[in-house]
Amino acid sequence: MPGGRRNPFSVTRIVDALEHAKSNAKEVAQVTKALAEAKLGQIPFVDLEIQFIGASGLPKMDVVGSADPYFVADIDEKITFVSAVKGETLAPVWNEIWRVKNVPMVANLHVQVLDKDDDAPHDDFVGKFTTSISKGAKEAEIQGPLFRKDRGTFWLKIDSTPSTDKDPSQFPYLFDGPIRFSRHYSPTVGVLTNLDDHRLYSTWKMYLRGVPLFFGDRHQGWNRSYKAAQSIFQGPTSIVVRSGIQAGHRMLYARNARNVFGIIDEFSDVAQLLHAGKSNRPDVGQFEHRIKPAVYTYIISSEDDSFRFSETGAAFFVDFASKHALHSNCAETVRYSGEFHPRPKGGWAAFNDEIPDHEVDWELVIDNNSGTYAPDKMLLPELKGLLEYNFPGFGIYALDREDPKLEESREACREYALKNRGVTKHELQPYAASSEETLSHRVSVGAQQLGEAGRRIFETMTGNGTGNTYR
């Protein structure tokens, strides 16, 4: 308006500022910071689809072998993407897609490339780069930590369109797919002598779409009335308890080239995750490609909105104070937690294996059965909506842990597994045979080895390697 005050955050001013700053990196940073501090509602928003294509010319980080690269990307440190690990290559090809809605037009994309090192507490840092979210194909130089040394080239492509939401500032940086999952095998696999079912030694991690749309900023804190939760989060000994659980979590959810990575596009993709899978037992193996009647323990993470789960009878739960804390990495809050199980329409009691799975209408029964977090039953409708949004094709039933219908459905699931699928009773709850090495034992051994290594380093540095004991 003539004579009126000019809006400093109008689209025209933003474009002019960015054009003027192109040749001056410092000025770009200043403009970006100033705009980021402004109210989000005054900045144009875009919806992004980022294709992470691949990299080449990566350096060898270890003396022996090649590299197992992966990358971690974030947009303004508000939302994060972690790629699959590519084994034994210096020219990885990912072709992974990341869709994010309602991103401020002035946002930046940050990418770190790392080399997975299974035998070290931390992965090797290869390099990083930063780029704008402007649309188009991009070729970025990966810069190492010393003197910004070139450590290869990264290729990506960004598609950007104006946000379609009426008020994009209400849910900024909103993950919009695709739904990716990873399956992680327990570190005890391969050393167990009685391994019958790989699923009992596996965890799954799945990134759900639109969690804030249903839960907003609501999170469930740990249950202060639950004794097991008190031992984890409260009191002088809780640090030791948490340390053990967190070490177990790192082992269970470690990313490596042996993980199974995939995309959920349709109902059949979810159903495949629930298949019985391979087994060394013929009576169980014949159902490899059929949905398994099983109960799963799950949490929806406050950290990254991921859906993490495993069979409730997984052997690695033995000797741990809380299944849900093991999945959450001892987080003090989760979005939600409990158990779930699949069932054919009408329930397992009315089912028989002569009916092919593809002729069945499948349902997912999910609950809030978690002593560690005791999720609010009033949010069960939101939980139901979230799963319907992510898993179309499933009938979703969200039931309170005290609901008699839940116990009836869950017990029918377990009974069918026992009578018709070759499942034994000890598989329904955490169990380890006397000849098996449990995850808790592996954690204990690892802690002892780390302590011994630290002691040797201390002795080497101080010259106190005489074997004397000081009291």
Coordinates of N, CA and C in Angstrom, one line a residue, residues 90 170 172 189 239 255 292 318-319 338 371-372 384 410 442 469:
L90 N 32.5 -48.2 -2.3 CA 32.9 -46.8 -2.2 C 32.1 -46.0 -3.1
Q170 N 0.9 -25.0 11.1 CA 0.4 -25.8 12.2 C 1.2 -27.1 12.4
P172 N 4.5 -28.0 10.7 CA 5.7 -27.9 9.9 C 6.6 -29.1 9.9
V189 N 21.8 -64.1 17.4 CA 21.7 -65.1 16.3 C 23.0 -65.5 15.8
I239 N 20.6 -45.7 37.2 CA 21.6 -45.4 36.1 C 22.2 -46.7 35.6
R255 N 22.3 -50.6 13.0 CA 22.1 -50.6 11.6 C 23.4 -51.2 10.9
K292 N 1.3 -65.1 10.7 CA 1.6 -65.8 12.0 C 0.6 -65.3 13.1
V318 N 14.6 -61.7 27.9 CA 14.9 -62.4 29.2 C 15.8 -61.6 30.0
D319 N 15.5 -61.4 31.3 CA 16.3 -60.7 32.3 C 16.3 -59.2 32.2
G338 N 2.3 -50.5 23.9 CA 1.4 -51.6 24.3 C 1.7 -52.9 23.5
G371 N 2.9 -51.6 31.2 CA 3.1 -51.1 32.6 C 4.1 -50.0 32.7
T372 N 5.1 -50.0 31.8 CA 6.1 -49.0 31.9 C 5.7 -47.6 31.6
K384 N -6.0 -45.5 16.7 CA -6.8 -46.2 15.6 C -6.7 -45.4 14.3
R410 N -6.8 -62.0 22.2 CA -5.4 -62.3 22.3 C -5.1 -63.8 22.6
R442 N 25.2 -61.0 27.0 CA 26.1 -60.4 26.1 C 26.4 -58.9 26.5
T469 N 47.1 -53.5 43.7 CA 45.7 -53.1 44.0 C 45.8 -52.0 45.0

